[in-house]
């Protein structure tokens, strides 16, 4: 039997019972399209989280203070509020770790901030001129805190756009205006660009002032709450992280690294931790969708078994006029595969459309990968073969005499 | 040419063995029109299955055109059916949602004949079976019983077989249409020299053949030519 004839026979057989073929295909369509949509939601979430993490800076290592752990009862004051990191540590890092591209120490705290008639409680960050580069931040207008500002303990402030909106009204002209932090007057010299995102504390609702000013007038001490270190590339990150750890351990006279009174956080670790979470999430979604695909496959098998029973006489006739076992099994197998093939194709298109509308209406961000399309298609073809094999074998095994007699 | 020597067929179901054929021998030459007659349970269906290469005998030999087909495998039997035998069934067995032409071309699909040649041969076979050209593109369920059986005859003719095997071809037809169908067989035999074997339990149907082999209890009861018809009818 020629290949083209098999396809003609398949078309004739499937189109002779359009409603049943259509419903069977629908099962596969739902299965495939839900796999596509679920995977696209998972991958979209992964992309969103990744870009949020990346928005806090690139190739970043963050050193934060931590309570010193020792024998006996220890009281942890909570991460970030301990005062074990100092300005000197930051200076030592920038001096001794030559690989580091930029080092930006910061001291942050929440203060009540007031302007003419309005006030807000927000995060005030004292930092150095390296900060925008390290945290990949851009200026909207004006300029950031300069080295001169830090040296001369200038009372100047740079506002994030949200802080500006809160204090002066939406998009109001704020440069040159005055605000009071802890009753100390600061002059506004710049506004940062909005970054969006709420992942790790919105960087839009912040006020930046010179580090030295914050230490002297707000905190009254020289400790820092975070030292952000930028590595030149992702490869050197773990080496730099190790060097920082060694340097600070020796500076703090701690011999056992497990008792360190600070912790270093590598941005790559955050990214990989987050992506492993979203990956698990994606697999979970795909597995749920996969169940509907299997149900669709069983639908195919059910239809094919019914078809074989219904067409027993036809099979007997075909065998009596010269169809071999192979011809019969191939015909039924191709019928099953054609159903899943069409179902897979429609399912991919439907999944694509649904994913597009999910993004379009802003419910969630979705991302369709070529891999998931190829996988879905492969699975649907595979289901046709797997679930079509048994009915096809059953058809091929029929004895022509019994098949012709079948009523 | 068909040569059957000492054929037996035993069916076994569990411990019970049933011998459907108990040593049958005869010879049918090319161009003969033979009726195999017998009541139900006589073994004529079993014999027809063996002649039609749908089944193999338990013992004995069956030569079809000098080729021994009594010990072939399933796929080899399929090839014999494809090349040498055309079947006409009591229940017609046409594909219901296919056109007349497609039904007749079906055996040629398995014989891997080119599409153009298929159509030409199918049309020739339909004409030989006496169907009007206007019905060629009709679906088989739009035809009358007599027309359907002529389509089935055309399907049996289309691969130019050595032998046409008709199993109760008039069983589902009224007498008048049955006569027309039997007339078609007679015409094919007389004008084209086709070898036709008609399996039936009705005397009137068998009477159209030129030779009648009477089977009873798995054995040949009588083998008479057309002039002896009345002798067979008597008992």
Coordinates of N, CA, C and O in Angstrom, one line a residue, chain A residues 1-2 5 9 12 16 313-314 317-325 327 331 400-401 404-405, chain B residues 49 54-55 74-75 78-79 81-82 87 89 91 93 95 97 102 106 109-110 112 114 118 155:
Chain A
X1 N 0.9 -1.2 0.0 CA 0.0 0.0 0.0 C 0.9 1.2 0.0 O 1.8 1.4 0.8
X2 N 0.6 2.2 -0.9 CA 1.4 3.4 -1.0 C 1.0 4.4 0.1 O -0.1 4.4 0.6
X5 N -1.9 6.7 -0.4 CA -3.2 6.0 -0.3 C -3.6 5.8 1.2 O -4.7 6.0 1.5
X9 N -7.0 7.2 2.8 CA -7.9 6.3 3.5 C -8.2 7.0 4.9 O -9.3 6.9 5.4
X12 N -10.5 9.8 4.6 CA -11.9 9.4 4.3 C -12.5 8.8 5.6 O -13.7 9.1 5.9
X16 N -15.5 10.8 7.7 CA -16.8 10.1 7.7 C -17.5 10.2 9.0 O -18.7 10.0 9.1
X313 N -16.2 -5.4 10.1 CA -16.5 -6.0 8.8 C -15.6 -5.4 7.7 O -15.2 -6.1 6.8
X314 N -15.4 -4.1 7.9 CA -14.6 -3.4 6.9 C -13.1 -4.0 6.9 O -12.5 -4.2 5.9
X317 N -13.2 -7.2 5.2 CA -13.2 -7.0 3.8 C -11.8 -6.6 3.2 O -11.3 -7.2 2.3
X318 N -11.2 -5.7 3.9 CA -9.9 -5.2 3.4 C -8.9 -6.3 3.4 O -8.1 -6.5 2.5
X319 N -9.0 -7.2 4.5 CA -8.0 -8.3 4.5 C -8.3 -9.3 3.4 O -7.4 -9.9 2.8
X320 N -9.6 -9.5 3.1 CA -10.0 -10.5 2.1 C -9.6 -10.0 0.7 O -9.4 -10.8 -0.2
X321 N -9.5 -8.7 0.5 CA -9.1 -8.3 -0.8 C -7.6 -7.9 -0.9 O -7.2 -7.3 -1.9
X322 N -6.8 -8.3 0.1 CA -5.4 -8.2 -0.1 C -4.7 -7.2 0.9 O -3.5 -6.9 0.7
X323 N -5.3 -6.8 2.0 CA -4.6 -6.0 2.9 C -3.9 -6.8 3.9 O -4.5 -7.8 4.5
X324 N -2.6 -6.6 4.1 CA -1.8 -7.3 5.0 C -2.0 -6.7 6.4 O -2.5 -5.6 6.6
X325 N -1.5 -7.5 7.4 CA -1.6 -7.0 8.8 C -1.0 -5.6 8.9 O -1.5 -4.7 9.6
X327 N -0.7 -3.3 6.7 CA -1.5 -2.3 6.1 C -2.6 -1.8 7.0 O -2.9 -0.7 7.2
X331 N -2.8 1.7 9.0 CA -4.0 2.6 8.7 C -4.6 3.1 10.0 O -4.8 4.3 10.2
X400 N -9.8 -12.7 9.2 CA -10.7 -12.2 8.2 C -12.0 -12.9 8.1 O -13.1 -12.3 7.9
X401 N -12.0 -14.2 8.4 CA -13.3 -15.0 8.4 C -14.2 -14.5 9.5 O -15.4 -14.2 9.2
X404 N -15.4 -10.9 8.8 CA -16.5 -10.8 7.8 C -17.8 -11.3 8.4 O -18.9 -10.8 8.0
X405 N -17.8 -12.2 9.3 CA -19.0 -12.8 9.9 C -19.6 -11.8 10.9 O -20.7 -12.0 11.3
Chain B
X49 N -13.9 -21.1 2.4 CA -12.8 -20.4 3.0 C -11.4 -20.9 2.6 O -10.5 -20.1 2.3
X54 N -8.6 -18.0 2.6 CA -8.8 -17.3 3.8 C -8.4 -18.2 5.0 O -8.2 -17.8 6.1
X55 N -8.3 -19.5 4.7 CA -8.0 -20.5 5.7 C -7.2 -21.6 5.0 O -7.2 -21.7 3.8
X74 N 0.1 -16.5 6.8 CA -1.0 -15.5 6.7 C -0.8 -14.5 5.6 O -1.6 -14.2 4.8
X75 N 0.4 -13.9 5.6 CA 0.8 -12.9 4.6 C 0.8 -13.4 3.2 O 0.5 -12.8 2.2
X78 N -2.6 -13.8 2.0 CA -3.1 -12.4 1.6 C -2.7 -12.1 0.2 O -3.5 -11.6 -0.6
X79 N -1.4 -12.4 -0.2 CA -1.0 -12.1 -1.5 C -1.7 -13.0 -2.6 O -2.1 -12.5 -3.7
X81 N -4.9 -14.0 -2.3 CA -6.2 -13.4 -2.4 C -6.1 -12.1 -3.2 O -7.0 -11.8 -4.0
X82 N -5.1 -11.4 -3.0 CA -4.9 -10.1 -3.7 C -4.8 -10.3 -5.2 O -5.4 -9.6 -6.0
X87 N -13.7 -11.7 -4.4 CA -14.8 -12.2 -3.5 C -16.1 -11.4 -3.7 O -16.0 -10.2 -3.9
X89 N -19.7 -11.1 -1.6 CA -20.3 -11.6 -0.3 C -21.8 -11.4 -0.3 O -22.3 -10.5 -1.0
X91 N -23.5 -10.2 2.1 CA -23.8 -8.9 2.7 C -23.1 -7.7 2.0 O -22.9 -6.6 2.6
X93 N -20.7 -5.9 1.7 CA -19.5 -5.3 2.3 C -18.9 -4.2 1.5 O -17.7 -4.2 1.2
X95 N -17.8 -0.1 1.3 CA -17.6 0.9 2.3 C -18.7 1.9 2.1 O -19.0 2.5 1.1
X97 N -19.5 5.0 3.1 CA -19.4 6.5 2.8 C -18.5 6.7 1.6 O -18.0 7.9 1.5
X102 N -14.6 4.4 -5.8 CA -13.6 4.2 -4.8 C -13.7 2.8 -4.2 O -12.7 2.2 -4.0
X106 N -10.6 -0.2 -4.5 CA -10.0 -0.5 -3.2 C -9.0 -1.7 -3.3 O -7.8 -1.5 -2.8
X109 N -5.6 -0.5 -4.6 CA -4.8 0.2 -3.6 C -3.8 -0.7 -3.0 O -2.6 -0.4 -2.9
X110 N -4.3 -1.9 -2.6 CA -3.4 -2.8 -1.9 C -2.5 -3.5 -2.9 O -1.4 -4.0 -2.6
X112 N -1.1 -1.8 -5.2 CA -0.2 -0.7 -5.6 C -0.2 -0.4 -7.1 O 0.8 -0.2 -7.7
X114 N -1.1 2.2 -10.2 CA -1.1 3.6 -10.3 C -2.5 4.2 -10.3 O -3.4 3.6 -10.9
X118 N -5.9 2.6 -12.0 CA -6.9 2.2 -11.1 C -8.3 2.6 -11.6 O -9.2 1.8 -11.7
X155 N -15.9 -5.1 -8.1 CA -14.8 -5.0 -7.2 C -14.0 -6.4 -7.2 O -12.8 -6.4 -7.1

